[in-house]
mmCIF file of C-alpha atoms and ligand atoms in Angstrom:
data_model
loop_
_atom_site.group_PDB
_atom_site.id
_atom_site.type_symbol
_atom_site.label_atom_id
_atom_site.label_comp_id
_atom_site.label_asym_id
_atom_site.label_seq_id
_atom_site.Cartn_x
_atom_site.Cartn_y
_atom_site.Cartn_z
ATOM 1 C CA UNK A 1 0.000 0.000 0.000
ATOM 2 C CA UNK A 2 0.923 4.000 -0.567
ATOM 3 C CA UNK A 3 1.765 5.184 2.898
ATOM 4 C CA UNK A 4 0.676 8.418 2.962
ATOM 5 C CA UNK A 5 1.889 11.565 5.481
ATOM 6 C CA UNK A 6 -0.295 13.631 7.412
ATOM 7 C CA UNK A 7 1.589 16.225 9.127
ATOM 8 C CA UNK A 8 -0.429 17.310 12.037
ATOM 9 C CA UNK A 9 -0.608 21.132 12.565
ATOM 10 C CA UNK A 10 -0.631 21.210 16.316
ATOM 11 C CA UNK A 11 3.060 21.856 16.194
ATOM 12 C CA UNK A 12 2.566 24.525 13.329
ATOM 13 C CA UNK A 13 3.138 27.954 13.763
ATOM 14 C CA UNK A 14 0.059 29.456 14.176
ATOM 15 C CA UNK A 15 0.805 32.981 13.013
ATOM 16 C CA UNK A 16 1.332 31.671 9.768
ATOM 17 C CA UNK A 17 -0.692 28.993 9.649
ATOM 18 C CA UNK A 18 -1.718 30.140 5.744
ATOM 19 C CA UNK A 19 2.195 29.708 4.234
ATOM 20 C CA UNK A 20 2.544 26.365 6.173
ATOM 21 C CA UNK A 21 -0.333 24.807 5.058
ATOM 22 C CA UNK A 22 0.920 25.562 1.314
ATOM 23 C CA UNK A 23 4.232 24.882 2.358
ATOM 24 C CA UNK A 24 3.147 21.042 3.592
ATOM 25 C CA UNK A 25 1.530 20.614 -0.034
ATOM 26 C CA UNK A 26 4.125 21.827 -1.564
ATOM 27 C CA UNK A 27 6.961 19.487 0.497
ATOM 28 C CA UNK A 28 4.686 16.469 -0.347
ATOM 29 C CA UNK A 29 2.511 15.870 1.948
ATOM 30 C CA UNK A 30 -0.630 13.971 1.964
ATOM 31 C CA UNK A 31 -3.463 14.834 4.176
ATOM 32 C CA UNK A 32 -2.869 18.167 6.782
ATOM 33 C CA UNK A 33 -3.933 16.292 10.040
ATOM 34 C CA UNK A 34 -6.096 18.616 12.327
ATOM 35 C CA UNK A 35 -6.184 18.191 15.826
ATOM 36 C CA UNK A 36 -9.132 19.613 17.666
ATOM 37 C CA UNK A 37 -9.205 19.744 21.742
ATOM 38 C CA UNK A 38 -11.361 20.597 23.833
ATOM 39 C CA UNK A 39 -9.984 21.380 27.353
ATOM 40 C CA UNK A 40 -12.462 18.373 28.368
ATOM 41 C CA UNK A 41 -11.324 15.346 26.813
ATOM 42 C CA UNK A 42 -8.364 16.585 26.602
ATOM 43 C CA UNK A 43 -6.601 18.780 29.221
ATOM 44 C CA UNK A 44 -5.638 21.909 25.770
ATOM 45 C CA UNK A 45 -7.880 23.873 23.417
ATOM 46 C CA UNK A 46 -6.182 24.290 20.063
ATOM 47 C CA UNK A 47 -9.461 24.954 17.971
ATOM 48 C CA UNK A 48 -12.551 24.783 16.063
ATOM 49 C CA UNK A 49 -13.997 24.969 12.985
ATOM 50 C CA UNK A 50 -12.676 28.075 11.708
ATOM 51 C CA UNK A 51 -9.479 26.953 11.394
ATOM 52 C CA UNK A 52 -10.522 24.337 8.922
ATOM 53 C CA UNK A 53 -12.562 26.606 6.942
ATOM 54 C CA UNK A 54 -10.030 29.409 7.009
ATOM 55 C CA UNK A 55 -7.444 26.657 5.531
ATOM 56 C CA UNK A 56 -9.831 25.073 3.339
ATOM 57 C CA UNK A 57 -9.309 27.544 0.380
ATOM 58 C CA UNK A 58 -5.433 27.217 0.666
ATOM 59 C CA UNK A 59 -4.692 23.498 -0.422
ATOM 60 C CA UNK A 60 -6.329 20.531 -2.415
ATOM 61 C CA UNK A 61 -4.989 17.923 0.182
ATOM 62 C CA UNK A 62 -7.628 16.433 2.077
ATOM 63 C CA UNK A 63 -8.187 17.936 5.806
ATOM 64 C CA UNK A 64 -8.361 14.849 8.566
ATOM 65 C CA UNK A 65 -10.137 16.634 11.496
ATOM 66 C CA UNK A 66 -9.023 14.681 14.684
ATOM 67 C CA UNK A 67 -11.567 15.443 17.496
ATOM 68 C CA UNK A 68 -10.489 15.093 20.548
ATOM 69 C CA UNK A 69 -13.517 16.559 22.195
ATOM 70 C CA UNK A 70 -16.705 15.387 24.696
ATOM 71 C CA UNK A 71 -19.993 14.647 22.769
ATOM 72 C CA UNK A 72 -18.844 14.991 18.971
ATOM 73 C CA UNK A 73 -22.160 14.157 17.423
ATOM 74 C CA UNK A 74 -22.953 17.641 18.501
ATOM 75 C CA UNK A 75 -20.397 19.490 16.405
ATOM 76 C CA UNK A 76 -20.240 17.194 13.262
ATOM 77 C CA UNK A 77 -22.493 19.806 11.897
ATOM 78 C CA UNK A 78 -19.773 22.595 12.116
ATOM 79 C CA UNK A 79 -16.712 20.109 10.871
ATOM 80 C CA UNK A 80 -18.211 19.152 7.817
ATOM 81 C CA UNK A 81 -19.799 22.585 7.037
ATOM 82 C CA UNK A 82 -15.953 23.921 7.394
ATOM 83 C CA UNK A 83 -14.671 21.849 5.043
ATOM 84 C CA UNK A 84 -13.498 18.608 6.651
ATOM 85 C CA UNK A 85 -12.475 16.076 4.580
ATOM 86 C CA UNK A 86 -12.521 13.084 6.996
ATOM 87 C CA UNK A 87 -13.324 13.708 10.239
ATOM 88 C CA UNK A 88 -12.108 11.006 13.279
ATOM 89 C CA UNK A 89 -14.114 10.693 16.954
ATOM 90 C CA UNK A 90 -13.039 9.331 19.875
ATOM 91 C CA UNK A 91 -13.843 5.438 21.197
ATOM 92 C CA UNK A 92 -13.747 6.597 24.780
ATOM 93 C CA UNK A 93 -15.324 10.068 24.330
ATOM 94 C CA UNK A 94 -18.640 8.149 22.363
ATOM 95 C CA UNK A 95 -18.696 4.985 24.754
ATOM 96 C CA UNK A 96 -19.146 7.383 27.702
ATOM 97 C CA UNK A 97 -22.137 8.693 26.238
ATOM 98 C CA UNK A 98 -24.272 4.933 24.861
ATOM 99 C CA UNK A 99 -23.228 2.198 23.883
ATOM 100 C CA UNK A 100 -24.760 3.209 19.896
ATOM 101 C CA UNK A 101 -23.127 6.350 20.069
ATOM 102 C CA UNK A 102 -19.879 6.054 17.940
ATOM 103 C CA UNK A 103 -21.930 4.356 15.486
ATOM 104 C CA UNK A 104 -24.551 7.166 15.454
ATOM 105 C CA UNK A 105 -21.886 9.313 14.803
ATOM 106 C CA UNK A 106 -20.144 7.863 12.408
ATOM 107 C CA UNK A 107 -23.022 7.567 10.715
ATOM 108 C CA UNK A 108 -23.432 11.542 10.789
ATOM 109 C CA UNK A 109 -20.660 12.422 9.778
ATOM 110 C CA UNK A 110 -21.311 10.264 6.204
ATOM 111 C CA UNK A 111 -24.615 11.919 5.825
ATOM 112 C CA UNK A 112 -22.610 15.157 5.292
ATOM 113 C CA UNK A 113 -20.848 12.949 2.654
ATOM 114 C CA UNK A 114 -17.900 13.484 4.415
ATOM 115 C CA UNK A 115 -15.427 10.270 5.691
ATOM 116 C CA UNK A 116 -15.377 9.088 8.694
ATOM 117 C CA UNK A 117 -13.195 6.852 11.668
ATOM 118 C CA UNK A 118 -12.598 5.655 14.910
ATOM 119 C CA UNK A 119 -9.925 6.327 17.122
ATOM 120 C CA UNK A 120 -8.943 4.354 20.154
ATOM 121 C CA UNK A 121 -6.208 5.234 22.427
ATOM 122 C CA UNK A 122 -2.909 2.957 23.340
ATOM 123 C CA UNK A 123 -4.977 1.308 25.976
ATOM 124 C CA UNK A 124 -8.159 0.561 24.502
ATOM 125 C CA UNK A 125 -8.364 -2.598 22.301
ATOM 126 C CA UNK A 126 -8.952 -2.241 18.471
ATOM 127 C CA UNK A 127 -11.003 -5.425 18.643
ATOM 128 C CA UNK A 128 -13.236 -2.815 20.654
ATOM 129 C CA UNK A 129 -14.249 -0.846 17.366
ATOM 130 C CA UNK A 130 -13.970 -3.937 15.171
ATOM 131 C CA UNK A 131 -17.920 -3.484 15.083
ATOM 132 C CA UNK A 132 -17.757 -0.576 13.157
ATOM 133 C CA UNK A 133 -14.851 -1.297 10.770
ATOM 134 C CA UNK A 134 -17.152 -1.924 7.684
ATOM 135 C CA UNK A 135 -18.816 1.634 8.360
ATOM 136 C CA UNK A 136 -15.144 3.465 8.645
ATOM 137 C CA UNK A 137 -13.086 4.939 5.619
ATOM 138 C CA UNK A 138 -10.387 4.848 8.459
ATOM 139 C CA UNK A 139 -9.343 3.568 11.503
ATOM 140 C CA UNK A 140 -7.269 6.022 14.082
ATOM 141 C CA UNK A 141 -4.667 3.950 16.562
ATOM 142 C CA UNK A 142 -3.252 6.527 18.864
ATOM 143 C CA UNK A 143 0.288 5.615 19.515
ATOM 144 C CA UNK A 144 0.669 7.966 22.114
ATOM 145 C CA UNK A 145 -2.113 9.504 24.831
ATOM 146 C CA UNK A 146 -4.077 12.521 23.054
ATOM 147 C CA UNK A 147 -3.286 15.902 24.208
ATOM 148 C CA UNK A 148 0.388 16.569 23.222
ATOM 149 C CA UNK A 149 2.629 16.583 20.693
ATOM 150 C CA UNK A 150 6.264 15.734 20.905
ATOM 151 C CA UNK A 151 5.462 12.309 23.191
ATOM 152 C CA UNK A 152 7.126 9.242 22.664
ATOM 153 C CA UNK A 153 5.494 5.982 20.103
ATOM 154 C CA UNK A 154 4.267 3.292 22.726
ATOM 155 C CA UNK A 155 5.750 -0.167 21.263
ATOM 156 C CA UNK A 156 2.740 -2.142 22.247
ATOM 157 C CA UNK A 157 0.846 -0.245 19.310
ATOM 158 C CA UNK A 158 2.679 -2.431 16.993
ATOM 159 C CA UNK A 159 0.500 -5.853 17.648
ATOM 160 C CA UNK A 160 -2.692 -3.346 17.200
ATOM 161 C CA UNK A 161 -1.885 -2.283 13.740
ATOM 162 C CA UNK A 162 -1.276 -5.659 12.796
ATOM 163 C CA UNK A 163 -4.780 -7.128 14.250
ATOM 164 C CA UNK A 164 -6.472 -4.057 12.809
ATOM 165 C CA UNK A 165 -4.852 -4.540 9.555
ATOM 166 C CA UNK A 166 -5.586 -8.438 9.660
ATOM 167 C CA UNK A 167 -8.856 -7.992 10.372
ATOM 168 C CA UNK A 168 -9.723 -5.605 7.555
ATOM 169 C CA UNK A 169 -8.705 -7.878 5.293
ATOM 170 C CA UNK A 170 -10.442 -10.632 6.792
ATOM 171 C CA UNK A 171 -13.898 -9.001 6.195
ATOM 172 C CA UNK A 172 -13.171 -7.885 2.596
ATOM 173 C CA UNK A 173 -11.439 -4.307 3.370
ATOM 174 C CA UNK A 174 -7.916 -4.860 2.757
ATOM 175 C CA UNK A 175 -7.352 -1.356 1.616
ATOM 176 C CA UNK A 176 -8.611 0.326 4.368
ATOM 177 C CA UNK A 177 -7.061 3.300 5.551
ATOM 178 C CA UNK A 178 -5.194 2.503 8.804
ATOM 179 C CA UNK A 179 -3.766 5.705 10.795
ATOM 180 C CA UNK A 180 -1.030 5.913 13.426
ATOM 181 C CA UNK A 181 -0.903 9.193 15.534
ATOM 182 C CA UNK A 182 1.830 10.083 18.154
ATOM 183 C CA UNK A 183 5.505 9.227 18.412
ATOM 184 C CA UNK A 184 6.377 8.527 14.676
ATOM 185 C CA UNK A 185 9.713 9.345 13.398
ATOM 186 C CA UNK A 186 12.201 8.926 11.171
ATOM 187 C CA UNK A 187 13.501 5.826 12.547
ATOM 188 C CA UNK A 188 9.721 3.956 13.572
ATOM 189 C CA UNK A 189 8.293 4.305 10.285
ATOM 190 C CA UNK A 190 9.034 1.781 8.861
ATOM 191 C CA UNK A 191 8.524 -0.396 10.934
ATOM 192 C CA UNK A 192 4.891 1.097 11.480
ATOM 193 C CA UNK A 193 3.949 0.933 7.505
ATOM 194 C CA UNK A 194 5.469 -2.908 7.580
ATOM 195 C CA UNK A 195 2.749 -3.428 11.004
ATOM 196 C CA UNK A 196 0.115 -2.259 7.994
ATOM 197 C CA UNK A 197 -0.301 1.222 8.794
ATOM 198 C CA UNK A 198 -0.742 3.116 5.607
ATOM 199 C CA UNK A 199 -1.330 7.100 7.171
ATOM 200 C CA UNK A 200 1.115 8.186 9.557
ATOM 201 C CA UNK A 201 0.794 11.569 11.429
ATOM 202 C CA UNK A 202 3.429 13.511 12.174
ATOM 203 C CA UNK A 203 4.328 16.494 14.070
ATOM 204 C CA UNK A 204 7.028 17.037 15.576
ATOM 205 C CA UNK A 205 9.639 15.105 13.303
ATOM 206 C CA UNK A 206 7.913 17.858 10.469
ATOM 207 C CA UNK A 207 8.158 20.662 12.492
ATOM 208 C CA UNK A 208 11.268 20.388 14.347
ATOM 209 C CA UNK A 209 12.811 19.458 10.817
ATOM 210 C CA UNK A 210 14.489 22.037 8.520
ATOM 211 C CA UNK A 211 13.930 20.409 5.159
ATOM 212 C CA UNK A 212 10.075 18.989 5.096
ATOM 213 C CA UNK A 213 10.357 17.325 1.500
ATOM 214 C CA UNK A 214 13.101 15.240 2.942
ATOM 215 C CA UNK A 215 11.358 13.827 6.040
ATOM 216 C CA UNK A 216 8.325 13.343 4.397
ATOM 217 C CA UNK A 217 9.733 11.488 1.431
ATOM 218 C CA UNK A 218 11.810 9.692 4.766
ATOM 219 C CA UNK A 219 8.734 8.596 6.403
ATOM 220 C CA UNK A 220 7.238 7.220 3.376
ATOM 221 C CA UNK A 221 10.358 5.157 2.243
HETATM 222 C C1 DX5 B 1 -1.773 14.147 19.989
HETATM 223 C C2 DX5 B 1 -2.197 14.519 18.603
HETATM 224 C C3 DX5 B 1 -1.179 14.234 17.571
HETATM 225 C C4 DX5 B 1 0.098 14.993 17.738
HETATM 226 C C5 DX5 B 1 1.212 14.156 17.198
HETATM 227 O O1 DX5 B 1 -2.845 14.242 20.844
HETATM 228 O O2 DX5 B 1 -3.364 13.796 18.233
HETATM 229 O O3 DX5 B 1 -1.704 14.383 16.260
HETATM 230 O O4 DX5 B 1 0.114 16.225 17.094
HETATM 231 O O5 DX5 B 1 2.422 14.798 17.448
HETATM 232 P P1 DX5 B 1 3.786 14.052 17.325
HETATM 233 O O6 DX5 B 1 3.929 13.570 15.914
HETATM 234 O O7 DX5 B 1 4.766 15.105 17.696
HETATM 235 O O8 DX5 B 1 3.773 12.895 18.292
HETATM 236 ZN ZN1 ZN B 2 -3.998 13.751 16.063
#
């Protein structure tokens, strides 16, 4: 499979948000991953909406809204009415809520026509959202614990990717898109994409780099 790159913009500049959006297209990236707190769910705030529809003019890559907030059915509306290209809610956040929740959601979100996904953190198990696999266009494995950038890729992720990827085959999805978010570098992508992760976040090994093209074109070699 393509591994594609979706540099998140939490570690972004945010006074020039515009030039490093076109900047990321331009150095080969992917998908611009945006990741949306709450202060609830997740101890930050980083932001809403706007911020997707304020980038949404500036680049044809696909925006991957992360939400990281309490109670997402609530502002599906205002994702996909920004401009989200794929938006991704929470296992934990939905679960806390009803049991049909995450599916209601998901569900939502497609009936803006927009794509939709799962996320589960490091210490949830995947087989937990295996229920809704056939509804997802992707599956989020957090690698590290929301909230921060710059944290380190927890090993144990690795058997998850592989039963996540395994599984999508096994019920006729082999190229679904599976995403890994927190700790990848340089050094663990590889090693990630041969798991069967095919969308790795990064933000930190972009940001802290001086020449984007190059780790990009790194992390998908
Ligand atoms: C963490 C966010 C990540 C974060 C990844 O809660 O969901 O997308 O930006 O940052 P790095 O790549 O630095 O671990
Ligand atoms: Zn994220």
């Amino acid at each position: 499979m393509i591994t594609k790159i979706a540099p998140s913009i939490l570690s972004a500049d945010f006074s020039v948000m515009g030039e490093t959006i076109k900047k990321l297209e331009a150095c080969g990236a992917d998908l611009i991953h945006c990741d949306v707190m709450d202060g609830s769910f997740v101890e930050p705030i980083t932001f809403g909406g706007q911020m997707i529809k304020n980038i949404r003019p500036l680049t044809k890559l696909p925006l991957d809204a992360h939400l990281m907030i309490e109670h997402p059915k609530t502002q599906i509306k205002f994702f996909a009415e920004a401009g989200a290209d794929i938006i991704t809610v929470h296992y934990k956040a939905c679960k806390k809520i009803s049991d049909t929740y995450l599916e209601e959601t998901l569900r939502l979100i497609k009936s803006y026509g927009v794509k939709c996904g799962a996320v589960v953190n490091p210490d949830v198990p995947v087989e937990n959202i295996f229920p809704v696999f056939p509804l997802c266009d992707m599956v989020l494995l957090m690698s590290v614990y929301p909230g921060y950038g710059g944290q380190k890729f927890i090993p144990e992720v690795m058997e998850k990717i592989k039963k996540a990827r395994q599984y999508a085959t096994s019920i006729g999805c082999p190229d679904l898109d599976i995403e890994i978010d927190g700790g990848v570098t340089v050094q663990n992508a590889k090693d990630i994409r041969d798991a069967g992760a095919n969308v790795l976040v990064a933000g930190s090994t972009v940001f802290n780099s001086q020449d984007w093209t190059d780790v990009i074109s790194k992390l998908k070699k």
